[in-house]
Short mmCIF file of C-alpha atoms and ligand atoms in Angstrom, two decimals:
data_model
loop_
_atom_site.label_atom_id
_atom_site.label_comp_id
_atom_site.label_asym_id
_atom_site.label_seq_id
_atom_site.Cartn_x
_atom_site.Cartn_y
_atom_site.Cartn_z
CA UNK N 9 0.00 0.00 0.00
CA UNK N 10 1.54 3.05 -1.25
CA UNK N 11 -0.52 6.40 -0.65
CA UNK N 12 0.19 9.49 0.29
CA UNK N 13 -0.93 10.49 3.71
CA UNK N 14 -2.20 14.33 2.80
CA UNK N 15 -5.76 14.35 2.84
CA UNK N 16 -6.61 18.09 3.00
CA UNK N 17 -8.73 19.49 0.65
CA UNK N 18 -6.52 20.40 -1.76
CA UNK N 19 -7.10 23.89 -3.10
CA UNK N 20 -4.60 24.22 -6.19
CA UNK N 21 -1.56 26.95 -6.33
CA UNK N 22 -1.50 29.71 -9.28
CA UNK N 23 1.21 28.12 -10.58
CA UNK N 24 -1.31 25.35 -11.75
CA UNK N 25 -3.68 27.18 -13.89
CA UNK N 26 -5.39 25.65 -16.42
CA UNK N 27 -6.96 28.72 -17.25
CA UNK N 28 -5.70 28.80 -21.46
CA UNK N 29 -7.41 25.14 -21.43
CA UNK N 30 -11.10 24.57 -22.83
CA UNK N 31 -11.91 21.05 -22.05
CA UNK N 32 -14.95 18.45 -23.44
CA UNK N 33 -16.18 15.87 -20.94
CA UNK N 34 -18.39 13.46 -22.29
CA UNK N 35 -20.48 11.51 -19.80
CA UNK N 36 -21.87 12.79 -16.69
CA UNK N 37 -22.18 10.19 -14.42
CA UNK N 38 -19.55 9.40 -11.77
CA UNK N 39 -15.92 9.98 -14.02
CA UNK N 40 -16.79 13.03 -15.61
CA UNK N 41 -18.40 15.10 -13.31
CA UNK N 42 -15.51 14.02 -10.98
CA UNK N 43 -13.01 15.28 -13.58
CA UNK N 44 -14.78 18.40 -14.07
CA UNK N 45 -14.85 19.00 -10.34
CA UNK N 46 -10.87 19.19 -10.40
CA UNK N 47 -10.30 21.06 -13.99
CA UNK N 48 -12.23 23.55 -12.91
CA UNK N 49 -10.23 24.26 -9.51
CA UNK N 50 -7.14 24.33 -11.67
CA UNK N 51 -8.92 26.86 -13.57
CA UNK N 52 -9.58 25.37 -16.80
CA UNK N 53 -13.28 26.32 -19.07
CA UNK N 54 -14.90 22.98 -18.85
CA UNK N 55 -18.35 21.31 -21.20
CA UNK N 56 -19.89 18.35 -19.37
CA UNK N 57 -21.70 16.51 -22.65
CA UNK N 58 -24.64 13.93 -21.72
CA UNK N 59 -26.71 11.96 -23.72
CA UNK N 60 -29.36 11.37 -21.21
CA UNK N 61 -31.89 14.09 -20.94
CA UNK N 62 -30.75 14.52 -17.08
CA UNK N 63 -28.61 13.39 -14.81
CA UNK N 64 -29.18 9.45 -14.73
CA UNK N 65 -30.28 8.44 -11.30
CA UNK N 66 -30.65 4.69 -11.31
CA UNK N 67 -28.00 2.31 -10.04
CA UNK N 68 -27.02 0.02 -7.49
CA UNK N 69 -24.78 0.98 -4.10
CA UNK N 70 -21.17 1.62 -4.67
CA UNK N 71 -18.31 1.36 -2.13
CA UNK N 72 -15.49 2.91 -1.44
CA UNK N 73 -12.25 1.17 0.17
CA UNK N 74 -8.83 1.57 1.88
CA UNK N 75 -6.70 4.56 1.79
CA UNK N 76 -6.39 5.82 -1.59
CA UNK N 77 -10.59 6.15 -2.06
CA UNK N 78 -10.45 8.02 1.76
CA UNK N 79 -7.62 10.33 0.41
CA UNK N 80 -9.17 11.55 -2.83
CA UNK N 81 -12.62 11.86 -1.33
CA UNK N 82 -10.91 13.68 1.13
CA UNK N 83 -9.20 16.19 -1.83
CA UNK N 84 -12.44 16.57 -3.40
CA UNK N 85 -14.03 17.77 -0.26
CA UNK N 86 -16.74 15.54 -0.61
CA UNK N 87 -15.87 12.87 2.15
CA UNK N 88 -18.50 14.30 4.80
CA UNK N 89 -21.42 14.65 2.09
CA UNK N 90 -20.72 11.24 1.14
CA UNK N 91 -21.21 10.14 4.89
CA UNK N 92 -23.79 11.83 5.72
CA UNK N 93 -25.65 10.90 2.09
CA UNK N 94 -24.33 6.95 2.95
CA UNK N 95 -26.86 3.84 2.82
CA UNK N 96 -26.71 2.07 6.14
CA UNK N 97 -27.10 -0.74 4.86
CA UNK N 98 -27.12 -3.98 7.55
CA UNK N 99 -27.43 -7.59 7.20
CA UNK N 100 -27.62 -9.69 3.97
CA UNK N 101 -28.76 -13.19 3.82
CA UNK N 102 -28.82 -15.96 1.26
CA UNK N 103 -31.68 -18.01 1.59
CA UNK N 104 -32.83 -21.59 0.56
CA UNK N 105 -36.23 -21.96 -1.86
CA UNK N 106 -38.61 -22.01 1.26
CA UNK N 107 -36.98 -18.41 2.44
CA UNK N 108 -35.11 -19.94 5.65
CA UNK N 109 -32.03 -18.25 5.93
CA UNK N 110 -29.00 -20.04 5.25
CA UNK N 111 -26.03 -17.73 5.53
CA UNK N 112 -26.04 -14.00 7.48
CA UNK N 113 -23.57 -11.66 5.97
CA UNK N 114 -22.73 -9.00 8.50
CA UNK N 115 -22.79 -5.34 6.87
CA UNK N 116 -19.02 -4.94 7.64
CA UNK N 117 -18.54 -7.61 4.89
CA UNK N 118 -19.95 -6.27 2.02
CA UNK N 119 -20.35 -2.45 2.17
CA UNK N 120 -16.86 -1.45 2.25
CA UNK N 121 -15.74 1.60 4.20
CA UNK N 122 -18.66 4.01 2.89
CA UNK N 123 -21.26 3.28 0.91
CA UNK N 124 -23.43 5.22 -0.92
CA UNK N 125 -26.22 4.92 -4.52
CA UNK N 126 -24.18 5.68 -7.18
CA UNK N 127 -27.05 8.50 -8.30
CA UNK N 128 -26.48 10.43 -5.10
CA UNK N 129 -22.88 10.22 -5.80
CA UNK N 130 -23.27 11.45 -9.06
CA UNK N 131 -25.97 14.36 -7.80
CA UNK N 132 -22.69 15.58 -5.15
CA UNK N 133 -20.77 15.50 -7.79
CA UNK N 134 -22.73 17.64 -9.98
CA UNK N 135 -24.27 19.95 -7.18
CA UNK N 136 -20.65 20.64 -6.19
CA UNK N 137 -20.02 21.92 -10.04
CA UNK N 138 -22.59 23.07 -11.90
CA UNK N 139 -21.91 26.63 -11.29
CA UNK N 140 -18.11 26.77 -12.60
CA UNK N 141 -19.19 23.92 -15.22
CA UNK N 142 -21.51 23.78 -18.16
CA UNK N 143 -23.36 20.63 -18.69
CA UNK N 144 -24.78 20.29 -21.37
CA UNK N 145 -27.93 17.40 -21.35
CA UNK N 146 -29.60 15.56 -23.86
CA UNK N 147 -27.08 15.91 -26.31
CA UNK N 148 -24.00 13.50 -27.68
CA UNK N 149 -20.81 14.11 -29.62
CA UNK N 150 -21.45 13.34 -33.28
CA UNK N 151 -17.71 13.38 -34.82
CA UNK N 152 -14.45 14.23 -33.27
CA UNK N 153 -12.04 16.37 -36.37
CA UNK N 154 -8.22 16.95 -34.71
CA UNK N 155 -5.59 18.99 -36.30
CA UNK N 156 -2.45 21.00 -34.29
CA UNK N 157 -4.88 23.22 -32.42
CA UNK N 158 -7.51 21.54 -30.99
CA UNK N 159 -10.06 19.10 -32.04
CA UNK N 160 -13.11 20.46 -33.99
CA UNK N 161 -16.58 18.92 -32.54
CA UNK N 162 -19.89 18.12 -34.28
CA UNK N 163 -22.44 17.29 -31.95
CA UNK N 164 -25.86 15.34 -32.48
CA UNK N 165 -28.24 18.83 -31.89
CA UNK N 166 -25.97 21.82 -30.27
CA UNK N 167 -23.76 23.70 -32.58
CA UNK N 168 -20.21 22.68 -33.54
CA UNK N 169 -17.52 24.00 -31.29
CA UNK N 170 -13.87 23.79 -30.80
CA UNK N 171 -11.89 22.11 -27.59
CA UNK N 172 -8.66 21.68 -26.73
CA UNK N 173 -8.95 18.81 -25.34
CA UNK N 174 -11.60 15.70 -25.20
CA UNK N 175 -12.29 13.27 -22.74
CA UNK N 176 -14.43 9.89 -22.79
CA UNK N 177 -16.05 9.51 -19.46
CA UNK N 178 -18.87 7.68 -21.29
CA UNK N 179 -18.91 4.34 -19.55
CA UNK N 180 -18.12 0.80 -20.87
CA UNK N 181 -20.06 1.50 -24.15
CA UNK N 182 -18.17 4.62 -24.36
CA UNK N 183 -19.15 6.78 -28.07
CA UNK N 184 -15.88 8.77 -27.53
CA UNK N 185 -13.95 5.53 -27.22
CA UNK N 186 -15.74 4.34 -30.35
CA UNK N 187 -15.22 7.47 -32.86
CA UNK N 188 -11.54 7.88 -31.74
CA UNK N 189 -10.83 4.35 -31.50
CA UNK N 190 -12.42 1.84 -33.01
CA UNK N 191 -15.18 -0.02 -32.45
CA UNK N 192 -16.57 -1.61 -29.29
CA UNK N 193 -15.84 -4.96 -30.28
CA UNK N 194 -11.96 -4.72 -30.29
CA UNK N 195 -12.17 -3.76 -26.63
CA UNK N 196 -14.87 -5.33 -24.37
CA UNK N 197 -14.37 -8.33 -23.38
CA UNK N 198 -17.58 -10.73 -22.56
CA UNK N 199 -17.00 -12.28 -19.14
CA UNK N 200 -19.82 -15.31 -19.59
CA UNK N 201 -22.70 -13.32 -17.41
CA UNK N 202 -25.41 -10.40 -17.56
CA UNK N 203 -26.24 -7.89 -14.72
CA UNK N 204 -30.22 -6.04 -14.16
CA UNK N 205 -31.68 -4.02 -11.44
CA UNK N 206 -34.61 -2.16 -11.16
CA UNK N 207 -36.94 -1.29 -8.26
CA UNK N 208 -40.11 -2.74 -7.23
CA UNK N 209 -42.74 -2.39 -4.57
CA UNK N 210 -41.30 -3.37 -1.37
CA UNK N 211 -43.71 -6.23 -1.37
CA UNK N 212 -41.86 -8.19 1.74
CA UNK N 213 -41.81 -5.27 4.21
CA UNK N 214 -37.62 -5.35 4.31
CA UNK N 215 -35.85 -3.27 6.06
CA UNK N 216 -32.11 -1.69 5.14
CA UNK N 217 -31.52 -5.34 4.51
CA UNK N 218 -30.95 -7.61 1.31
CA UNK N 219 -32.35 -11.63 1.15
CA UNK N 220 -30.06 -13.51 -1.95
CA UNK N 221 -31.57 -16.24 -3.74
CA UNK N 222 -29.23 -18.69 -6.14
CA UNK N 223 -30.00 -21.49 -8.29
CA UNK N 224 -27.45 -23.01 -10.53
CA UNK N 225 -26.43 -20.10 -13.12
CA UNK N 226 -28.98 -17.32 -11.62
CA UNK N 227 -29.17 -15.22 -8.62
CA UNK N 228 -31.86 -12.60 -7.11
CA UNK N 229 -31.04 -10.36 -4.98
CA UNK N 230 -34.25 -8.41 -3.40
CA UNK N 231 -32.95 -5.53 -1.22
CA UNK N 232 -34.38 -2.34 1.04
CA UNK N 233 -31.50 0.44 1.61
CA UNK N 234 -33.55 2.11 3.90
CA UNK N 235 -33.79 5.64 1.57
CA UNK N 236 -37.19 4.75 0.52
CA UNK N 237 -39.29 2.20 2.85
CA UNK N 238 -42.34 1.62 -0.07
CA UNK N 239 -39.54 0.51 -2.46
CA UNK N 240 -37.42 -2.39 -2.97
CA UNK N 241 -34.26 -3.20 -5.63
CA UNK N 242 -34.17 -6.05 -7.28
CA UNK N 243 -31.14 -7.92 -8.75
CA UNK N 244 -30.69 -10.23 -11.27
CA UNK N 245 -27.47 -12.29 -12.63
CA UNK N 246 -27.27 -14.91 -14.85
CA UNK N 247 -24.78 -16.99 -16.46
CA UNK N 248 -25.23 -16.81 -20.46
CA UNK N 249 -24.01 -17.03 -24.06
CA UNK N 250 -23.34 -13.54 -25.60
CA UNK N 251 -26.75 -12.35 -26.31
CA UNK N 252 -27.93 -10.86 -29.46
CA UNK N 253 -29.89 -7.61 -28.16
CA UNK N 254 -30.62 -4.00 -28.74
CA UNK N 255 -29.05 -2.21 -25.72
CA UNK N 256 -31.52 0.65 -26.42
CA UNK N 257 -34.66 -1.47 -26.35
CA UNK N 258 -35.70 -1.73 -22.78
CA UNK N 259 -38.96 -3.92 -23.81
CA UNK N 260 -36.14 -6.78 -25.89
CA UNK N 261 -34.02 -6.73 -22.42
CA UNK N 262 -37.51 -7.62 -20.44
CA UNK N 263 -38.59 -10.52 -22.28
CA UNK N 264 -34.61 -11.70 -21.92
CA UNK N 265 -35.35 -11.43 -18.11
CA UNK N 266 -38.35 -12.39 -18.24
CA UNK N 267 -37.32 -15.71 -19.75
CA UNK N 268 -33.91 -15.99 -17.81
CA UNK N 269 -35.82 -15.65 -14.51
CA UNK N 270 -39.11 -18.16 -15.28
CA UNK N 271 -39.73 -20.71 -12.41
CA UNK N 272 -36.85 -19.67 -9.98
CA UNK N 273 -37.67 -21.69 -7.13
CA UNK N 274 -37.74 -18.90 -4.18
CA UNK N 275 -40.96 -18.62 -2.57
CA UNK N 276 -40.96 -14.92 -3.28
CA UNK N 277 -39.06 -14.52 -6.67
CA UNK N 278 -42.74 -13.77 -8.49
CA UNK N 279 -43.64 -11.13 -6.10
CA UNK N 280 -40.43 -9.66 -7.02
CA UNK N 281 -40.44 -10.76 -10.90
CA UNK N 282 -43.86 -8.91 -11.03
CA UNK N 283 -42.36 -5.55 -11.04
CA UNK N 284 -40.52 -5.90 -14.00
CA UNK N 285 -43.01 -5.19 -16.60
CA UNK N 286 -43.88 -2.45 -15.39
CA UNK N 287 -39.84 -1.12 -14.32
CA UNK N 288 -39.42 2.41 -15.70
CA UNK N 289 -35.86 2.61 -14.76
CA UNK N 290 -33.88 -1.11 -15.89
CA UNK N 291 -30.40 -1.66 -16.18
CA UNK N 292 -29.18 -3.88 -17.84
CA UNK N 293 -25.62 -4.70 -18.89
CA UNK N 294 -23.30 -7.78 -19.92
CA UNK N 295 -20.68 -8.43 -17.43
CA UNK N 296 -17.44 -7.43 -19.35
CA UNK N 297 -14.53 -5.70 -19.84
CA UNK N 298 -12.54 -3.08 -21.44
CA UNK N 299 -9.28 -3.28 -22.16
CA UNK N 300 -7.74 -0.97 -24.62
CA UNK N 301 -4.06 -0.78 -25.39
CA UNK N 302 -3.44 2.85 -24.75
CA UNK N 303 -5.69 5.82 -22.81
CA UNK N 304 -5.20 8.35 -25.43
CA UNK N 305 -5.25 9.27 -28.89
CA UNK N 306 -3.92 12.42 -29.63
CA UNK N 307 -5.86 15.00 -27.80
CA UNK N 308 -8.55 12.46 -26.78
CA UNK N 309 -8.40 10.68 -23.79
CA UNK N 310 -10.51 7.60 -21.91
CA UNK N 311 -11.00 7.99 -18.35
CA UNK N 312 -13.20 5.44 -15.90
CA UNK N 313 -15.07 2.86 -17.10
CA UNK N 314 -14.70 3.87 -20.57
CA UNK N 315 -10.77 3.48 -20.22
CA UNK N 316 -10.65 0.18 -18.45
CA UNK N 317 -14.04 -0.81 -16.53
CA UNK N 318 -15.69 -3.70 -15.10
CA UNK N 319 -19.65 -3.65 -15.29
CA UNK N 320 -18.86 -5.33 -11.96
CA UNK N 321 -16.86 -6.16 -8.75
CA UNK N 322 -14.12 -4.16 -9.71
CA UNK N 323 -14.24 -1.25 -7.71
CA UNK N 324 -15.03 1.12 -11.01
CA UNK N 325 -16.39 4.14 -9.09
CA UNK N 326 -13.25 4.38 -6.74
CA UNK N 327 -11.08 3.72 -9.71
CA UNK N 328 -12.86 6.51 -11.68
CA UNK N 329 -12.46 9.18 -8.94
CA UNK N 330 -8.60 7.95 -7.95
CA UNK N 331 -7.69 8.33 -11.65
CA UNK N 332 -9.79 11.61 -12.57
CA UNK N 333 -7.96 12.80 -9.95
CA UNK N 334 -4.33 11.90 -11.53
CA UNK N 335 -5.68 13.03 -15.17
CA UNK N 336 -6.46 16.62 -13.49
CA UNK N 337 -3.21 16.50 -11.80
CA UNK N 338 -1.04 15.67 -14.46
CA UNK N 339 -2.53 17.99 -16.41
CA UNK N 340 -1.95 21.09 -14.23
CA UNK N 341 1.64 19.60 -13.49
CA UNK N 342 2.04 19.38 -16.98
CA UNK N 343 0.64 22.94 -17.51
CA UNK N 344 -1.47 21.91 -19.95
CA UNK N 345 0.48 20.15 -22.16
CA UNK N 346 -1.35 17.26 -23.64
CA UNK N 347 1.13 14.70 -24.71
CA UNK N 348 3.07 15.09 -21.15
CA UNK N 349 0.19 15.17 -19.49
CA UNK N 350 -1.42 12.00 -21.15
CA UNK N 351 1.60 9.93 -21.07
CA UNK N 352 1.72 10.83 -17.16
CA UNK N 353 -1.58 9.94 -16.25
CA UNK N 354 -1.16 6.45 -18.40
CA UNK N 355 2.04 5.49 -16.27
CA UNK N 356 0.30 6.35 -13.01
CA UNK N 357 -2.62 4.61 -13.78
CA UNK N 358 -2.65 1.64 -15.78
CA UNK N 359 -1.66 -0.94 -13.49
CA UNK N 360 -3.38 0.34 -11.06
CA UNK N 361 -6.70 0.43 -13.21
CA UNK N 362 -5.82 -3.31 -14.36
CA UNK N 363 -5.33 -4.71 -10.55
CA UNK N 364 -8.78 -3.68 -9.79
CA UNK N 365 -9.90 -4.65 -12.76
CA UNK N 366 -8.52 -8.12 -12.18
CA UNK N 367 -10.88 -8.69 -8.91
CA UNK N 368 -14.13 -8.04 -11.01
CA UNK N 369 -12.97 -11.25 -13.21
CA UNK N 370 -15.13 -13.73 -10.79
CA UNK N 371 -17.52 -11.63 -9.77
CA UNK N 372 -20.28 -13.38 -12.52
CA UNK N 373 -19.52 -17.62 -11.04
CA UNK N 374 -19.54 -15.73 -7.50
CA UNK N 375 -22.77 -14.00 -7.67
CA UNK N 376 -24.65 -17.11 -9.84
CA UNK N 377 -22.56 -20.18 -9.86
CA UNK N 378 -22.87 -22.50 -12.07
CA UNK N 379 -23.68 -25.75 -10.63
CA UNK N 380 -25.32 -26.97 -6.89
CA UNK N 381 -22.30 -28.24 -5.73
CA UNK N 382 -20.28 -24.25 -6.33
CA UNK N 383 -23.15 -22.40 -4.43
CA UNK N 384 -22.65 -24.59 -1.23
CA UNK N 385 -19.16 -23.92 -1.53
CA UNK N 386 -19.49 -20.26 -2.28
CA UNK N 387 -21.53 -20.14 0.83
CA UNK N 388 -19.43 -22.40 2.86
CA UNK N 389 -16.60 -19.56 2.34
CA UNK N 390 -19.27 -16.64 3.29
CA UNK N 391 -20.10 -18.32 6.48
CA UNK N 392 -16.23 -18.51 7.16
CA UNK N 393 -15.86 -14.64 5.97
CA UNK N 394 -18.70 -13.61 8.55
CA UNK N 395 -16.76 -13.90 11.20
CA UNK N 396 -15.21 -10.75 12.52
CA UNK N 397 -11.58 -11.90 12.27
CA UNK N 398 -11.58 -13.57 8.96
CA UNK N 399 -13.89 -10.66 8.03
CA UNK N 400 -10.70 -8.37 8.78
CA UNK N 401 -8.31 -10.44 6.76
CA UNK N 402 -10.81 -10.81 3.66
CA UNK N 403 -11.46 -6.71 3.57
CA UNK N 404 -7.80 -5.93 3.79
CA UNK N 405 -7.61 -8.17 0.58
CA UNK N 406 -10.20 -6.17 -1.17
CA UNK N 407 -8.32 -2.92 -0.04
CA UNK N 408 -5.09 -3.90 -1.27
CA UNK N 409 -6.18 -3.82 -5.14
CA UNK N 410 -8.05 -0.72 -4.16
CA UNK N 411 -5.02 1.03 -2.36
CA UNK N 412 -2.45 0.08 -4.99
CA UNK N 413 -1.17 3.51 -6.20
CA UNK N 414 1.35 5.96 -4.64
CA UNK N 415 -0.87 9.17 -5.30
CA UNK N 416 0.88 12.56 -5.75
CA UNK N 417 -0.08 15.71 -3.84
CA UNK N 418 -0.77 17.62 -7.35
CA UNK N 419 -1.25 20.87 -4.90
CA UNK N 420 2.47 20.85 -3.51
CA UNK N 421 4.24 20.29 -6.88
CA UNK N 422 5.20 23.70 -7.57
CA UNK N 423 7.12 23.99 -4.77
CA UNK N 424 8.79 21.04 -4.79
CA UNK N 425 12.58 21.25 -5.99
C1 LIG T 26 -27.66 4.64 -14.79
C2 LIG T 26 -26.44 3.86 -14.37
C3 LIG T 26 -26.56 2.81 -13.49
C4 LIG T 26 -25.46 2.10 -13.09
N1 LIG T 26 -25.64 1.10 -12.21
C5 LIG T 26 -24.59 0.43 -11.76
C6 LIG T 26 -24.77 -0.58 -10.81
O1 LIG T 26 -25.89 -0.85 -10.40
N2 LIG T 26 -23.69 -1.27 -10.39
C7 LIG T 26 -22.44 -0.97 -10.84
O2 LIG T 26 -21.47 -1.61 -10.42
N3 LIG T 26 -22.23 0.00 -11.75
C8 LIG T 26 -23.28 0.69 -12.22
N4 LIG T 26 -23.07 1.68 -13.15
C9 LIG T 26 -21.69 1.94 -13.61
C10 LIG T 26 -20.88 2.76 -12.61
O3 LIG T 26 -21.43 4.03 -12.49
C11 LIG T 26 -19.45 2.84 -13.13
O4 LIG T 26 -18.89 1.53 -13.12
C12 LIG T 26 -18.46 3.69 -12.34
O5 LIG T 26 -19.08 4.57 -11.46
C13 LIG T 26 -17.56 4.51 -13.29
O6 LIG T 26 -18.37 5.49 -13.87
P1 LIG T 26 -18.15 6.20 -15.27
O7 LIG T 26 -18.55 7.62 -15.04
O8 LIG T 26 -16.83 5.90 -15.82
O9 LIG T 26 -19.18 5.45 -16.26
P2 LIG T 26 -20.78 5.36 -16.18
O10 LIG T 26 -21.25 5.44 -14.78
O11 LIG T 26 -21.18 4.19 -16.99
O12 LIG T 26 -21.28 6.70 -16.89
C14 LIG T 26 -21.21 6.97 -18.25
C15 LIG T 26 -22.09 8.18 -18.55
O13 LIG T 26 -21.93 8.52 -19.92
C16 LIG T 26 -23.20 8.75 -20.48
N5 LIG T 26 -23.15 8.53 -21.92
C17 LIG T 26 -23.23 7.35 -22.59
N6 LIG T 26 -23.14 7.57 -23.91
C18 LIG T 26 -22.99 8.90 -24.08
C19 LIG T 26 -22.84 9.74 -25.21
N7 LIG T 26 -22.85 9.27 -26.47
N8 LIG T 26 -22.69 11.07 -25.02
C20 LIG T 26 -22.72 11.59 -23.76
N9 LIG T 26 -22.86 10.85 -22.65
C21 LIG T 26 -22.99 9.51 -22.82
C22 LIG T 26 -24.11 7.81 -19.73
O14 LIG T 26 -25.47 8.20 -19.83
C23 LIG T 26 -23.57 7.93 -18.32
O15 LIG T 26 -24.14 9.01 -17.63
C24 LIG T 26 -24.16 2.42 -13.59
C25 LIG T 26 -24.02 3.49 -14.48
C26 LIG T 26 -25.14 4.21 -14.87
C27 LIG T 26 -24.97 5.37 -15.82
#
């Protein structure tokens, strides 16, 4: 474990202003509007670009871990809001058919050291910049045109404009990624399972508590965070072929579901199923992959999931605010300068990126394994993780991939020799 111990606020020095630079973002979710947050401390004009007609809201909890997450919430400023906007989650349990509980799994297990929805993370994010960013909603990039001065932008409905620089924070099916690299295909990689959530009527009453539900290849999850008592989350993940679908055509993903999730054998999976018809707000994602072989082309660079995400299990919301946090520092160390700056940010990152990356690689067999015989042993080793001194030795594991980078303190470069 190699971070730095500064975790002040960090207000940046003169000597780092980005003020010459005009910087796209596309993506506001948890990446760009994290970015943004930093560029525009070190000065620089910054467009937040999202397709989505608002800031997105859905999502499951997301955790942060271990010292390098605590020292860059810490930068941000956002570590009490985060706290104070946390879940509380408490106990979850995997259960047999008949709903008797099989195996407890103490909060301190699975919720890492904060936890929090990853909309609310996303609405801090964007509270804490929307006056000293424009975001632009509703709107995508529609080609990308560089030559020695910037990069020349057509988008979908606003007017073109010019940007020095352009960043893809737009998640594992990242456009940017796709007009300035190539397509999808030569960079996700299928991991053998698919991922949904959506909310339902809290039909079973629960209360900031999750009940887990396996049969060979499938798993729901029914859950109660405790932010809204009438409502209830519902997770689904199955093992699979790669599916032929229409990510844009909510009704195709249904039926998938729909079909996947016929006859599960828990006493309460219909009650749960019911809602899904009617969902308004379903994800729905395969669990994959990117890898690309560089971050950057040029003036165009890939940051969070876009650059090297997990759909799952890999820490990708830590990872995306640890490394928009060394893209924004490099930059101002750099002074601006692109190719310096880029390079940088790759060498800091990348194996960093890749070792959490690494962890999400079971996170499919672990949440729906494949036969009988792999779920009694999955929950064999949950009833040996529950207790509070394996417990320690299993989360310091988890922090270790998280905690992996020796972060600079971007604010004190100047004045260092
Ligand atoms: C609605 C939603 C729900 C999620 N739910 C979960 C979850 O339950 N569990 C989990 O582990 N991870 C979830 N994720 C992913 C999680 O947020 C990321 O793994 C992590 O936080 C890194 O975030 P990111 O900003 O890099 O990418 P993402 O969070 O994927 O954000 C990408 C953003 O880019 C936007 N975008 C896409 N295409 C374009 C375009 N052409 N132009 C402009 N903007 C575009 C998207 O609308 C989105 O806001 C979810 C993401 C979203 C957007």
């Amino acid at each position: 474990m190699t971070t730095s111990t500064s975790t002040k606020s960090q207000t940046p020095t003169a000597a780092h202003s980005l003020a010459h630079l005009n910087v796209l973002i596309s993506g506001a979710s948890v990446a760009g509007p994290a970015l943004a947050l930093w560029l525009a401390r070190y000065g620089a004009r910054v467009t937040v670009v999202e397709k989505a007609p608002a800031l997105r809201e859905g999502g499951f909890a997301v955790d942060f871990r271990g010292d390098a997450h605590r020292t860059v919430l810490r930068r941000m400023g956002i570590w009490d809001e985060v706290h104070r906007r946390q879940t509380h989650m408490g106990r979850q349990i995997l259960v047999e058919a008949d709903d008797t509980e099989r195996v407890d799994l103490p909060a301190f297990l699975m919720s890492g050291d904060v936890e929090i929805f990853r909309g609310e993370l996303s609405k801090i994010l964007h509270e804490r910049t929307r006056d000293r960013v424009e975001y632009v909603f509703g709107d995508s990039v529609a080609s990308l045109t560089e030559d020695s001065e910037g990069v020349a932008v057509t988008f979908d409905h606003g007017a073109p404009r010019r940007f020095d620089l352009v960043v893809g924070a737009d998640g594992l099916h990242s456009h940017t990624r796709r007009l300035a690299f190539g397509d999808e295909s030569r960079y996700l990689r299928f991991l053998g399972y698919y991922v949904a959530g959506f909310d339902v009527p809290n039909h079973l009453g629960l209360d900031r508590t999750a009940r887990i539900y396996s049969e060979p290849g499938r798993t729901l999850l029914l859950s109660n965070y405790g932010a809204d008592p009438a409502r209830a989350g519902v997770g689904l993940v199955f093992g699979s072929e790669r599916l032929d679908y229409d990510r844009h055509d909510v009704k195709q993903q249904k039926k998938i579901l729909a079909d996947r999730f016929a006859n599960l054998g828990w006493r309460h999976a219909a009650g749960a199923l019911d809602g899904l018809e009617s969902a308004g707000d379903l994800y729905f994602d395969a669990i994959a992959q990117i890898h690309v072989d560089r971050l950057s082309r040029g003036r165009v660079v890939l940051l969070g999931d876009a650059g090297y995400g997990a759909t799952m299990g890999g820490i990708g919301t830590g990872t995306a605010l640890v490394c928009a946090y060394v893209l924004a520092g490099e930059l101002a160390a750099a002074r601006g300068d692109h190719h310096v700056a880029f390079a940088a940010y790759e060498a800091e990152v990348r194996d960093y990126a890749k070792g959490c990356q690494k962890i999400s690689g079971n996170a499919g067999p672990f949440l729906a394994p494949p036969t009988e015989k792999k779920i009694r042993s999955r929950d064999r080793m949950y009833r040996v993780l529950s207790s509070r001194f394996l417990a320690g030795f299993f989360k310091r594991l988890t922090e270790k991939a998280a905690s992996d980078i020796a972060l600079k303190d971007y604010a004190r470069l100047d004045r260092q020799p």
